[in-house]
XYZ file of C-alpha atoms in Angstrom:
739
model
C 61.342 -15.045 -15.377
C 61.386 -18.808 -15.495
C 59.279 -20.980 -13.241
C 61.288 -22.328 -10.332
C 61.020 -25.978 -11.406
C 62.876 -25.142 -14.614
C 65.730 -23.670 -12.653
C 65.783 -26.876 -10.612
C 65.893 -29.000 -13.767
C 68.673 -26.906 -15.217
C 70.632 -27.130 -12.001
C 70.272 -30.898 -11.792
C 71.490 -31.409 -15.347
C 74.370 -28.988 -15.032
C 75.621 -30.090 -11.633
C 75.032 -33.818 -11.222
C 75.540 -35.090 -14.747
C 79.188 -34.008 -14.940
C 80.508 -35.051 -11.532
C 80.987 -31.507 -10.312
C 82.194 -30.465 -6.947
C 80.006 -28.716 -4.397
C 80.618 -25.285 -5.927
C 80.119 -26.400 -9.539
C 83.798 -27.030 -10.294
C 84.766 -30.354 -11.918
C 85.972 -33.103 -9.578
C 89.280 -34.210 -11.175
C 90.397 -37.834 -11.020
C 93.476 -39.407 -12.567
C 96.087 -42.137 -12.232
C 99.773 -42.261 -13.049
C 101.266 -45.381 -14.585
C 103.740 -46.452 -13.344
C 103.681 -44.722 -9.970
C 107.314 -45.586 -9.220
C 110.444 -46.762 -11.012
C 114.060 -46.022 -11.893
C 115.197 -42.700 -13.373
C 114.658 -41.622 -16.067
C 111.008 -42.645 -15.518
C 108.299 -41.975 -18.117
C 104.749 -42.028 -16.744
C 101.360 -41.781 -18.417
C 98.924 -39.438 -16.672
C 95.554 -41.070 -17.325
C 92.794 -38.477 -16.963
C 89.556 -40.020 -15.624
C 87.636 -36.747 -15.267
C 84.514 -36.114 -17.424
C 85.857 -33.900 -20.191
C 82.928 -31.601 -20.937
C 79.542 -30.491 -19.781
C 76.309 -32.058 -21.118
C 75.531 -31.432 -24.784
C 79.155 -30.489 -25.400
C 78.582 -26.809 -24.672
C 81.458 -26.259 -22.257
C 84.847 -27.959 -22.298
C 86.947 -28.542 -19.185
C 90.438 -26.998 -19.189
C 93.378 -28.893 -17.690
C 96.623 -27.877 -16.011
C 99.161 -30.546 -15.024
C 101.954 -29.675 -12.576
C 104.667 -32.305 -12.222
C 106.606 -30.963 -9.254
C 110.027 -31.308 -10.927
C 110.433 -27.765 -12.232
C 109.373 -28.549 -15.801
C 106.675 -26.470 -17.552
C 103.033 -27.246 -16.864
C 100.986 -29.168 -19.459
C 97.458 -28.472 -20.742
C 97.029 -31.828 -22.500
C 94.176 -34.125 -21.524
C 96.460 -37.038 -20.596
C 100.167 -36.193 -21.001
C 103.239 -38.407 -20.973
C 105.961 -37.013 -18.717
C 109.528 -38.091 -18.005
C 111.105 -37.552 -14.566
C 114.841 -37.288 -15.173
C 116.104 -37.227 -11.572
C 115.438 -39.465 -8.527
C 113.043 -38.128 -5.941
C 109.428 -38.106 -4.784
C 107.199 -35.859 -6.874
C 103.613 -34.657 -6.483
C 101.661 -34.617 -9.757
C 98.725 -32.198 -9.528
C 95.821 -32.003 -12.004
C 93.665 -28.863 -11.905
C 90.364 -28.977 -13.832
C 88.657 -25.655 -14.580
C 85.384 -24.429 -16.083
C 83.632 -21.057 -15.855
C 82.078 -22.356 -12.614
C 85.394 -22.864 -10.814
C 88.430 -25.102 -10.406
C 89.444 -28.112 -8.303
C 92.645 -30.124 -8.030
C 93.722 -33.701 -7.324
C 97.173 -35.105 -6.596
C 99.132 -38.345 -7.003
C 102.656 -39.206 -5.862
C 105.411 -40.552 -8.149
C 108.572 -42.086 -6.659
C 111.711 -42.145 -8.814
C 114.761 -44.172 -7.703
C 118.395 -43.852 -8.642
C 119.542 -46.523 -11.149
C 121.507 -48.375 -8.459
C 118.815 -48.026 -5.776
C 116.817 -51.124 -4.777
C 113.053 -51.049 -4.525
C 111.815 -51.729 -1.027
C 109.673 -54.612 -2.334
C 112.587 -56.493 -3.946
C 113.834 -59.924 -2.966
C 115.519 -60.743 -6.254
C 118.544 -62.633 -4.969
C 121.988 -61.605 -3.804
C 122.630 -59.337 -6.762
C 119.097 -58.477 -7.936
C 116.845 -55.626 -6.922
C 113.052 -56.169 -6.862
C 111.150 -54.094 -9.388
C 114.254 -52.148 -10.305
C 115.970 -54.932 -12.240
C 115.425 -58.210 -10.475
C 117.404 -61.388 -10.222
C 117.032 -64.714 -11.920
C 117.603 -66.788 -8.838
C 121.349 -66.824 -9.236
C 122.182 -63.364 -7.861
C 123.194 -61.691 -11.151
C 121.593 -59.017 -13.280
C 119.132 -60.369 -15.827
C 120.511 -59.391 -19.223
C 117.353 -60.173 -21.222
C 113.818 -59.322 -20.176
C 110.450 -60.189 -21.727
C 108.861 -57.464 -23.817
C 105.746 -56.948 -25.858
C 104.368 -54.926 -28.736
C 100.838 -53.866 -29.649
C 99.213 -53.741 -33.099
C 95.772 -52.386 -34.029
C 93.483 -53.880 -36.672
C 92.561 -50.391 -37.933
C 94.463 -47.199 -38.597
C 91.731 -45.089 -36.942
C 88.824 -46.004 -34.660
C 85.160 -45.134 -35.138
C 82.444 -44.469 -32.542
C 80.624 -47.608 -31.396
C 82.699 -49.963 -33.596
C 85.028 -52.792 -32.471
C 88.811 -52.827 -32.726
C 90.996 -55.963 -32.586
C 94.292 -55.495 -30.760
C 97.144 -57.999 -31.048
C 99.726 -58.287 -28.288
C 102.994 -60.064 -29.117
C 105.109 -61.158 -26.124
C 108.753 -62.035 -26.764
C 111.521 -63.451 -24.596
C 114.910 -64.874 -25.618
C 116.564 -65.259 -22.222
C 117.621 -68.507 -20.567
C 116.216 -67.955 -17.056
C 112.915 -69.663 -16.259
C 109.832 -67.455 -15.989
C 107.586 -68.676 -13.165
C 104.745 -66.120 -13.371
C 103.408 -64.031 -16.243
C 100.656 -61.424 -16.530
C 99.833 -58.301 -18.512
C 97.615 -55.317 -17.715
C 96.247 -53.169 -20.538
C 94.713 -49.816 -19.562
C 92.015 -48.798 -22.053
C 90.894 -45.272 -22.908
C 87.787 -44.127 -20.966
C 84.497 -45.961 -21.676
C 85.948 -48.666 -23.977
C 84.417 -52.135 -23.421
C 86.218 -55.503 -23.545
C 84.320 -58.009 -25.737
C 86.552 -61.089 -25.528
C 89.536 -63.002 -26.859
C 89.689 -63.336 -30.650
C 92.716 -65.631 -30.926
C 95.516 -66.931 -28.755
C 95.425 -68.622 -25.364
C 95.358 -67.059 -21.920
C 94.249 -68.688 -18.666
C 92.483 -65.676 -17.143
C 91.150 -62.517 -18.815
C 88.855 -59.885 -17.305
C 88.048 -56.179 -17.408
C 88.520 -54.370 -14.102
C 87.389 -50.798 -14.614
C 89.609 -49.472 -17.402
C 92.162 -52.272 -16.914
C 92.216 -55.519 -18.892
C 93.997 -58.144 -16.820
C 95.541 -61.168 -18.572
C 97.265 -63.966 -16.644
C 98.962 -67.193 -17.696
C 98.970 -69.961 -15.079
C 101.062 -72.229 -17.294
C 103.938 -70.274 -18.833
C 103.499 -70.420 -22.643
C 106.180 -70.875 -25.277
C 107.516 -67.601 -26.674
C 106.743 -65.692 -28.791
C 103.137 -65.390 -27.540
C 100.424 -63.848 -29.714
C 97.117 -62.798 -28.147
C 94.354 -60.865 -29.944
C 91.480 -59.322 -28.014
C 88.512 -57.240 -29.093
C 87.304 -53.972 -27.563
C 84.517 -51.621 -28.612
C 84.819 -47.834 -28.797
C 82.262 -45.641 -26.982
C 79.528 -43.928 -28.965
C 80.804 -40.451 -27.976
C 84.361 -41.072 -29.121
C 86.530 -37.960 -29.228
C 90.182 -37.356 -30.046
C 93.194 -39.678 -29.971
C 92.692 -42.815 -27.872
C 95.612 -43.791 -25.618
C 96.309 -47.430 -24.683
C 98.905 -48.284 -22.048
C 100.145 -51.751 -21.100
C 102.554 -53.198 -18.538
C 103.966 -56.736 -18.557
C 104.453 -58.349 -15.142
C 106.641 -61.428 -14.704
C 108.730 -63.331 -12.194
C 111.868 -65.422 -12.455
C 112.835 -67.874 -9.720
C 113.122 -64.840 -7.440
C 112.141 -61.222 -7.817
C 109.068 -59.513 -9.251
C 109.691 -57.516 -12.423
C 107.716 -55.449 -14.891
C 108.184 -54.102 -18.412
C 106.361 -50.975 -19.520
C 104.368 -48.942 -19.866
C 104.028 -49.533 -23.610
C 101.948 -46.670 -25.004
C 99.867 -46.749 -28.185
C 97.645 -44.043 -29.684
C 94.768 -44.683 -32.071
C 93.259 -41.611 -33.773
C 89.498 -41.213 -34.170
C 88.120 -41.151 -37.710
C 86.900 -37.565 -37.351
C 90.143 -36.010 -36.164
C 91.092 -34.609 -32.805
C 87.774 -33.174 -31.665
C 88.534 -29.572 -32.485
C 85.729 -27.063 -32.732
C 84.794 -25.731 -36.161
C 82.009 -24.259 -38.271
C 79.880 -26.599 -40.374
C 77.336 -25.709 -43.034
C 75.409 -28.976 -42.663
C 73.214 -27.454 -39.906
C 70.812 -24.584 -40.554
C 68.321 -22.527 -38.594
C 65.104 -20.935 -39.926
C 63.413 -18.209 -37.875
C 59.905 -16.797 -38.363
C 58.234 -14.014 -36.376
C 54.511 -14.013 -35.593
C 54.239 -10.232 -36.022
C 55.149 -9.796 -39.711
C 58.537 -8.298 -38.938
C 57.424 -5.672 -36.415
C 57.173 -5.434 -32.638
C 55.306 -3.278 -30.138
C 57.196 -2.263 -26.965
C 55.969 -4.232 -23.951
C 54.040 -6.799 -26.025
C 55.200 -10.386 -26.587
C 56.503 -11.679 -29.898
C 56.242 -15.363 -30.810
C 59.269 -16.773 -32.652
C 59.207 -20.072 -34.555
C 62.611 -21.762 -34.844
C 63.269 -24.699 -37.163
C 66.556 -26.602 -36.832
C 67.682 -28.820 -39.722
C 70.729 -31.039 -40.283
C 72.028 -32.485 -43.569
C 75.330 -34.019 -42.406
C 76.304 -37.662 -42.924
C 77.526 -38.353 -39.377
C 74.966 -39.040 -36.628
C 74.508 -36.348 -33.990
C 75.366 -37.020 -30.353
C 74.212 -33.615 -29.035
C 72.494 -30.474 -30.292
C 71.615 -27.060 -28.874
C 70.697 -23.572 -30.093
C 71.980 -20.228 -28.863
C 69.784 -17.234 -29.745
C 71.227 -13.790 -29.022
C 68.264 -11.514 -28.250
C 68.098 -7.732 -28.560
C 69.297 -5.915 -25.407
C 66.703 -5.879 -22.620
C 64.390 -8.442 -24.229
C 63.111 -11.262 -21.969
C 62.656 -14.942 -22.854
C 59.193 -16.311 -22.060
C 57.377 -19.586 -22.681
C 58.720 -22.381 -24.911
C 56.308 -24.819 -26.590
C 55.885 -27.287 -29.443
C 56.009 -31.046 -30.071
C 59.819 -31.113 -30.117
C 60.399 -28.194 -27.764
C 63.769 -28.435 -25.983
C 63.408 -29.704 -22.385
C 66.268 -27.462 -21.243
C 66.173 -23.711 -21.843
C 67.266 -20.587 -20.032
C 68.192 -16.954 -20.561
C 71.836 -16.152 -19.925
C 72.264 -12.405 -20.352
C 71.277 -11.630 -23.946
C 71.509 -15.301 -24.938
C 68.537 -17.653 -24.965
C 69.975 -21.189 -24.731
C 68.015 -24.274 -25.806
C 69.180 -27.888 -25.506
C 67.843 -31.411 -25.994
C 68.775 -34.399 -23.852
C 67.641 -36.889 -26.534
C 68.292 -35.940 -30.142
C 64.903 -34.998 -31.721
C 63.887 -35.982 -35.274
C 65.195 -33.316 -37.609
C 64.030 -30.931 -38.964
C 62.516 -29.850 -35.642
C 60.288 -26.783 -35.080
C 59.294 -25.152 -31.798
C 58.170 -21.724 -30.628
C 59.388 -19.407 -27.945
C 57.951 -16.158 -26.649
C 60.062 -13.055 -26.144
C 59.093 -9.734 -24.519
C 60.556 -6.386 -25.571
C 60.974 -3.808 -22.792
C 58.334 -1.028 -22.571
C 60.885 1.545 -23.752
C 62.203 -0.507 -26.681
C 62.916 1.497 -29.822
C 64.630 1.083 -33.153
C 65.353 -2.148 -34.984
C 65.838 -5.301 -32.925
C 68.335 -7.875 -34.192
C 68.349 -11.637 -33.495
C 71.335 -13.917 -34.171
C 71.038 -17.698 -33.830
C 73.635 -20.465 -33.931
C 73.230 -24.242 -33.765
C 75.803 -25.981 -31.559
C 76.089 -29.680 -32.292
C 78.397 -32.629 -31.937
C 78.914 -35.452 -34.388
C 80.998 -38.582 -33.832
C 83.976 -36.851 -32.303
C 83.821 -33.190 -33.251
C 82.101 -30.218 -31.645
C 80.779 -27.903 -34.377
C 78.722 -24.748 -34.813
C 76.559 -23.626 -37.683
C 76.925 -20.264 -39.337
C 74.986 -17.380 -37.748
C 71.341 -16.901 -38.788
C 70.167 -13.312 -38.469
C 66.666 -11.841 -38.172
C 65.427 -8.294 -37.609
C 62.240 -6.743 -36.171
C 61.226 -3.107 -36.602
C 59.024 -1.018 -34.248
C 55.335 -0.975 -35.187
C 53.350 2.170 -35.780
C 51.834 3.760 -32.636
C 48.864 1.812 -31.289
C 45.263 3.036 -31.130
C 44.685 5.049 -27.912
C 41.533 3.020 -27.337
C 43.526 -0.223 -27.071
C 42.114 -2.139 -24.026
C 45.452 -3.598 -22.904
C 46.903 -2.718 -19.505
C 50.440 -2.301 -18.236
C 51.886 -4.872 -15.823
C 53.015 -3.152 -12.600
C 56.277 -3.968 -10.848
C 55.635 -6.158 -7.799
C 59.203 -7.334 -7.052
C 60.211 -6.707 -3.467
C 56.596 -6.944 -2.190
C 55.262 -9.741 -0.047
C 52.802 -12.112 -1.696
C 49.638 -10.423 -0.366
C 50.784 -6.950 -1.434
C 51.840 -8.233 -4.867
C 48.444 -9.902 -5.382
C 46.646 -6.692 -4.405
C 48.799 -4.594 -6.787
C 48.040 -6.944 -9.678
C 44.319 -6.878 -8.910
C 44.411 -3.090 -8.870
C 45.830 -3.156 -12.410
C 43.102 -5.507 -13.651
C 45.351 -8.593 -13.560
C 45.395 -11.795 -11.522
C 48.068 -13.619 -9.593
C 49.234 -16.710 -11.498
C 51.345 -19.634 -10.324
C 53.765 -18.982 -7.472
C 57.210 -20.616 -7.425
C 59.507 -20.691 -4.418
C 63.292 -20.769 -4.682
C 66.344 -19.769 -2.672
C 67.589 -16.308 -3.639
C 70.556 -14.377 -2.275
C 69.366 -11.086 -3.801
C 65.891 -10.995 -2.215
C 64.781 -11.373 1.427
C 62.643 -14.371 2.330
C 58.897 -14.161 1.550
C 59.389 -11.321 -0.954
C 58.709 -11.475 -4.700
C 62.049 -11.962 -6.448
C 60.834 -12.027 -10.065
C 57.689 -11.785 -12.160
C 56.524 -12.773 -15.621
C 55.414 -10.988 -17.770
C 57.932 -8.354 -16.723
C 56.970 -4.961 -15.361
C 55.907 -2.585 -18.148
C 54.590 -5.308 -20.477
C 51.238 -4.616 -22.189
C 48.724 -7.450 -21.710
C 44.978 -7.955 -21.885
C 42.963 -7.320 -18.699
C 42.580 -10.458 -16.586
C 45.951 -11.904 -17.650
C 47.850 -13.952 -15.061
C 51.272 -12.883 -13.792
C 53.634 -15.630 -12.575
C 55.541 -14.833 -9.390
C 58.768 -16.239 -7.960
C 59.015 -15.764 -4.189
C 62.321 -15.966 -2.335
C 63.046 -18.541 0.345
C 66.035 -16.460 1.371
C 69.654 -17.534 0.909
C 70.390 -21.261 0.425
C 70.904 -23.299 3.567
C 74.379 -23.352 5.062
C 76.269 -26.439 3.835
C 77.245 -27.171 7.436
C 73.593 -27.705 8.350
C 72.054 -28.578 4.986
C 72.405 -32.292 5.608
C 71.518 -34.505 8.540
C 73.755 -33.934 11.547
C 75.261 -37.389 10.968
C 77.419 -36.504 7.960
C 78.803 -39.915 6.999
C 82.132 -41.153 5.686
C 82.018 -44.482 3.855
C 85.037 -46.756 3.591
C 85.222 -47.882 -0.045
C 87.540 -50.610 -1.305
C 87.795 -53.258 -3.981
C 85.972 -56.339 -2.669
C 88.415 -58.664 -4.485
C 92.189 -58.168 -4.523
C 94.328 -60.584 -6.542
C 97.817 -61.243 -5.197
C 100.836 -63.289 -6.113
C 102.121 -65.524 -3.289
C 105.556 -64.418 -2.202
C 105.175 -60.751 -3.196
C 103.719 -57.671 -1.596
C 100.085 -56.686 -2.140
C 98.836 -53.110 -2.613
C 95.632 -52.359 -0.679
C 93.710 -49.285 -1.825
C 91.086 -47.720 0.452
C 88.966 -44.654 -0.291
C 86.917 -42.459 2.012
C 83.706 -41.078 0.494
C 82.149 -38.244 2.529
C 78.436 -37.472 2.106
C 77.053 -34.408 3.832
C 78.258 -30.885 4.455
C 80.189 -30.979 7.739
C 83.955 -30.707 7.781
C 85.958 -33.683 9.071
C 88.805 -32.761 11.417
C 90.229 -36.242 12.047
C 89.916 -39.468 10.038
C 90.994 -42.823 11.519
C 91.140 -46.173 9.711
C 91.430 -49.473 11.577
C 92.341 -52.487 9.441
C 92.426 -56.122 10.604
C 94.863 -58.276 8.618
C 94.604 -62.047 8.147
C 96.816 -64.136 10.408
C 100.457 -64.047 9.364
C 100.180 -61.025 7.069
C 102.343 -57.964 7.858
C 102.423 -54.245 7.031
C 105.108 -53.266 4.455
C 104.663 -49.488 4.187
C 102.632 -46.659 2.687
C 102.429 -46.334 -1.082
C 100.343 -43.172 -1.534
C 97.655 -41.099 0.137
C 99.637 -38.550 2.073
C 101.576 -39.118 5.250
C 99.233 -40.273 8.038
C 100.043 -38.681 11.375
C 99.593 -42.144 12.839
C 100.573 -45.269 10.908
C 101.794 -48.795 11.770
C 105.429 -49.763 12.011
C 106.910 -51.864 9.226
C 106.284 -55.517 10.046
C 103.189 -54.854 12.176
C 100.465 -57.492 12.035
C 96.962 -58.000 13.381
C 95.222 -54.623 13.723
C 96.662 -51.625 11.864
C 95.707 -48.029 12.707
C 96.073 -45.059 10.331
C 95.011 -41.500 11.164
C 94.856 -38.296 9.094
C 94.325 -34.792 10.455
C 91.998 -32.448 8.529
C 91.855 -34.274 5.164
C 91.172 -31.515 2.639
C 89.296 -33.273 -0.151
C 86.946 -36.200 -0.565
C 86.912 -38.812 -1.923
C 90.294 -39.348 -0.283
C 92.347 -42.425 -1.275
C 95.261 -44.118 0.473
C 97.288 -47.136 -0.662
C 99.409 -49.295 1.625
C 101.327 -52.533 1.106
C 101.165 -55.808 3.008
C 103.145 -59.028 2.737
C 101.606 -62.523 2.905
C 103.030 -65.403 4.924
C 104.971 -68.170 3.177
C 101.849 -70.342 2.978
C 98.379 -68.928 2.257
C 95.346 -71.193 2.424
C 91.954 -70.367 0.945
C 90.823 -66.774 0.403
C 91.672 -64.650 3.464
C 89.942 -61.367 4.236
C 90.945 -57.865 5.323
C 88.251 -56.024 7.244
C 88.307 -52.329 8.042
C 86.293 -49.636 9.814
C 86.538 -45.855 9.684
C 85.916 -43.354 12.458
C 85.858 -39.586 12.062
C 85.626 -36.514 14.268
C 84.101 -33.132 13.436
C 85.313 -29.701 14.455
C 82.791 -29.547 17.317
C 84.207 -32.727 18.855
C 81.347 -35.045 17.836
C 82.309 -38.364 16.266
C 80.864 -40.777 13.733
C 81.612 -44.278 12.494
C 81.283 -45.847 9.067
C 80.095 -49.281 7.999
C 82.715 -52.082 8.060
C 84.122 -52.956 4.622
C 85.942 -56.108 3.578
C 88.359 -57.178 0.842
C 88.983 -60.838 -0.029
C 92.532 -61.750 -1.065
C 92.515 -64.156 -4.019
C 95.836 -65.810 -5.006
C 96.818 -65.692 -8.672
C 97.310 -69.041 -10.325
C 95.200 -70.958 -7.821
C 91.871 -72.711 -8.188
C 90.118 -70.773 -5.435
C 87.322 -68.548 -6.779
C 85.335 -65.723 -5.193
C 82.472 -63.495 -6.381
C 81.665 -60.027 -5.080
C 79.051 -57.272 -5.386
C 79.844 -53.604 -4.900
C 77.575 -50.573 -4.504
C 79.668 -48.268 -6.615
C 77.372 -45.225 -6.743
C 74.257 -43.750 -5.216
C 72.988 -40.421 -6.516
C 72.213 -37.819 -5.501
C 74.637 -37.900 -2.588
C 71.918 -37.324 0.027
C 68.369 -38.649 -0.095
C 65.133 -36.718 0.310
C 62.065 -38.516 1.741
C 59.647 -39.513 -0.996
C 62.122 -38.956 -3.840
C 63.991 -41.314 -6.170
C 67.600 -42.408 -5.865
C 69.782 -44.269 -8.354
C 71.971 -47.132 -7.154
C 74.651 -48.877 -9.226
C 75.704 -52.476 -8.563
C 78.857 -54.061 -9.979
C 79.448 -57.826 -9.856
C 82.936 -59.282 -10.282
C 84.833 -62.512 -9.750
C 88.416 -63.621 -9.221
C 89.963 -67.069 -9.338
C 90.446 -69.970 -11.697
C 87.305 -72.116 -11.275
C 84.249 -71.677 -13.501
C 80.835 -70.738 -12.087
C 77.665 -72.706 -12.747
C 75.264 -70.126 -11.236
C 75.355 -66.538 -9.997
C 73.101 -64.425 -7.814
C 73.086 -61.341 -5.624
C 70.912 -59.838 -2.894
C 70.413 -56.089 -2.444
C 69.091 -55.124 0.993
C 67.222 -51.817 1.176
C 66.446 -49.772 4.298
C 63.012 -50.336 5.763
C 60.243 -48.725 3.730
C 62.300 -48.116 0.591
C 60.686 -49.181 -2.688
C 62.347 -51.046 -5.552
C 61.749 -49.216 -8.869
C 63.358 -51.495 -11.482
C 66.446 -51.494 -13.691
C 67.319 -48.235 -15.457
C 70.290 -49.328 -17.572
C 73.187 -51.737 -17.806
C 73.318 -55.550 -17.927
C 69.940 -56.345 -16.366
C 69.665 -59.671 -14.487
C 67.221 -62.094 -16.154
C 65.578 -62.950 -12.815
C 64.587 -60.231 -10.320
C 62.510 -60.840 -7.215
C 61.663 -58.025 -4.807
C 60.468 -59.263 -1.413
C 60.147 -56.476 1.130
C 63.550 -54.964 1.787
C 65.408 -57.743 -0.068
C 65.791 -57.626 -3.851
C 67.199 -60.842 -5.319
C 68.944 -61.149 -8.690
C 69.799 -64.439 -10.379
C 71.432 -65.775 -13.536
C 70.911 -69.394 -14.583
C 73.824 -69.152 -16.996
C 76.561 -67.034 -15.392
C 77.329 -63.920 -17.477
C 80.737 -62.531 -18.308
C 82.077 -60.579 -15.332
C 82.452 -57.835 -14.352
C 78.981 -56.490 -15.142
C 77.203 -53.354 -13.971
C 73.590 -52.242 -13.814
C 71.790 -49.227 -12.358
C 68.382 -49.327 -10.651
C 65.856 -46.866 -9.266
C 64.844 -46.935 -5.600
C 62.495 -44.573 -3.789
C 62.764 -43.320 -0.226
C 59.616 -43.524 1.932
C 57.700 -40.276 2.370
C 58.198 -40.323 6.151
C 61.734 -41.020 7.379
C 62.910 -40.524 10.955
C 66.484 -41.868 10.631
C 69.313 -39.490 9.792
C 70.853 -41.963 7.360
C 69.887 -44.910 5.162
C 72.098 -48.016 5.012
C 72.237 -50.202 1.887
C 74.041 -53.526 1.519
C 74.646 -56.074 -1.211
C 76.153 -59.568 -1.375
C 77.002 -61.760 -4.352
C 76.412 -65.518 -4.263
C 77.719 -68.114 -6.656
C 78.035 -71.811 -7.230
C 81.073 -73.555 -8.660
C 80.843 -76.012 -11.505
C 81.844 -78.687 -8.989
C 78.871 -77.737 -6.797
C 80.421 -75.675 -4.005
C 78.559 -72.534 -2.855
C 80.266 -69.127 -2.646
C 79.210 -66.166 -0.491
C 81.064 -62.982 -1.314
C 81.824 -60.143 1.090
C 78.946 -57.863 2.096
C 79.353 -54.341 0.730
C 77.541 -51.550 2.582
C 76.936 -47.873 1.963
C 75.430 -45.200 4.221
C 73.641 -42.145 2.788
C 72.552 -39.192 4.977
C 69.108 -37.633 4.788
C 68.829 -34.135 3.412
C 67.070 -31.780 5.817
C 64.447 -29.604 4.161
C 65.258 -25.896 4.658
């Protein structure tokens, strides 16, 4: 039986590292592009879910349902065409052996002669559906673009240059022009190689290009992106061109491009470049009940670098995995039925040798076979080695005068009785580990090692695992103040004269179920509500044209994070950078209520000289904090607007007593100053934005509050000398109650 801390380590790696849901199922996330348009409408379903478990051992299976009666798809990110007008629900279900979860998005398809509700394209035009050119007729010619790659196949960690060519041969004047390129997951924008564009930035997976002065056509723009190190399968790029004539907002796209990886499509296969050597400490024999030490050596002769490696050893029936040791011993190991599974988080120098101990049962007989396989992943392909077989044979009967004793069974006893039983057999109680067990009552021994029936020398220690009883109920496992955070983009770019989409997400932390969720949004003066875009149908929502304070309410939202998108319209004249502020309130099944931290978005006009910077707390893990333990917090800095910065800074405010632990990864600020609860970051030369970094913080050992509140604010200075103070982003995290 493993020590309890190893189970905890295994659980942490398997559950947190892959964004799983509360029962171990993946937490699917995806977007559809475009989300609305005229029939027939082709959309790209962009899967944003982590695609496999750590070390590449388990893949996630997909099922896409499109809601239009067509067959389901099992592709990672399918293209789908909706032939008929209507409103369709696209559902993605992600499944692993630990369970399944689903997420949904809505696609609206209009009839060819049906106007979009955002259109104002003149007397004969129709908004996004076809637009007008200011004269009331249908625009015969529209701008278009093509995409060309600098390589025929991409390689992990290497750059790719992509050339966009924009063409337009019409006679109507274009008054606004922009293009959004959606990259495959984890690709990084490195800059413009050639061509001219007024604004270029990466916003998540989107590259946003904007021209303030309309260029002469054709337009050629080449940008550079870098592939992730764990590249796998065909890489899908999707772009949409946005433009405006004298009246009416129009778009062209999506334009889809696929770039294969150099190693193929990521299929699993067998590879002879990995080998396993196994040696037994007992010269090929075993004695029932006595441990056998096995030395495993893993070697690799392939030409591609490894991104993950593990070993699966199939043991003889009834044999038990024991200790693992050695200079390059795997940090993750467990017994799963007959399989002993070993895995490394960091790739060790190869060849690598380590030892493990295995115990045959007291009644073992006959030959005992071992079969080992190396599971590894190169640039983009998951592979396995051939099987490596070893055999042990039973030893001759032992000398009757052998001094060894038999380990008694102490499972089911309380700790005092187990200790007394071991002492009576000439053994001692070893380390005691406590863990939640559903199969054993609290305060009873749930497992022991060496196992009952093993033959050991007198005075040997026996490790015991004692049950804490079943795990705590999720309804009471967290602080009573289960919190819901309102999450939103701190900067929203908009085009004067058109509608603006406002996306808000609700991130629940804690185990209690929310029965009612209410959002209250305060619009800037003169702005009005234009309708819901996605996020279900709130039981309460504003009327079209409402201004001032807007109220939305949902009853019993089923899943979190829960996202809603609504549209607003600006007034004819917008000055400066207005703000939308919102608060969320929620009610639980028992009637108690809670309130989230206010969150703000700043509205930045495209094509203007106004500039704003913002900081966002995009992740804190784990989802609830434990006093005295570490947390990880991720900060993202971004900017919007047309004026250059001369300096950039940010301030992270920690709850009282929390300790700053330094940068873990990402684009570390060159200047960091921790002063009590305030941690200040500064750049003398402003970096390219957006940038992200992750830091460690530690909760105080004694905490009385049920939740911890974090906040962050970006500060900048314009080249002309003006100071900027971005919106304050806050996040509340509940305290985990010890069982």
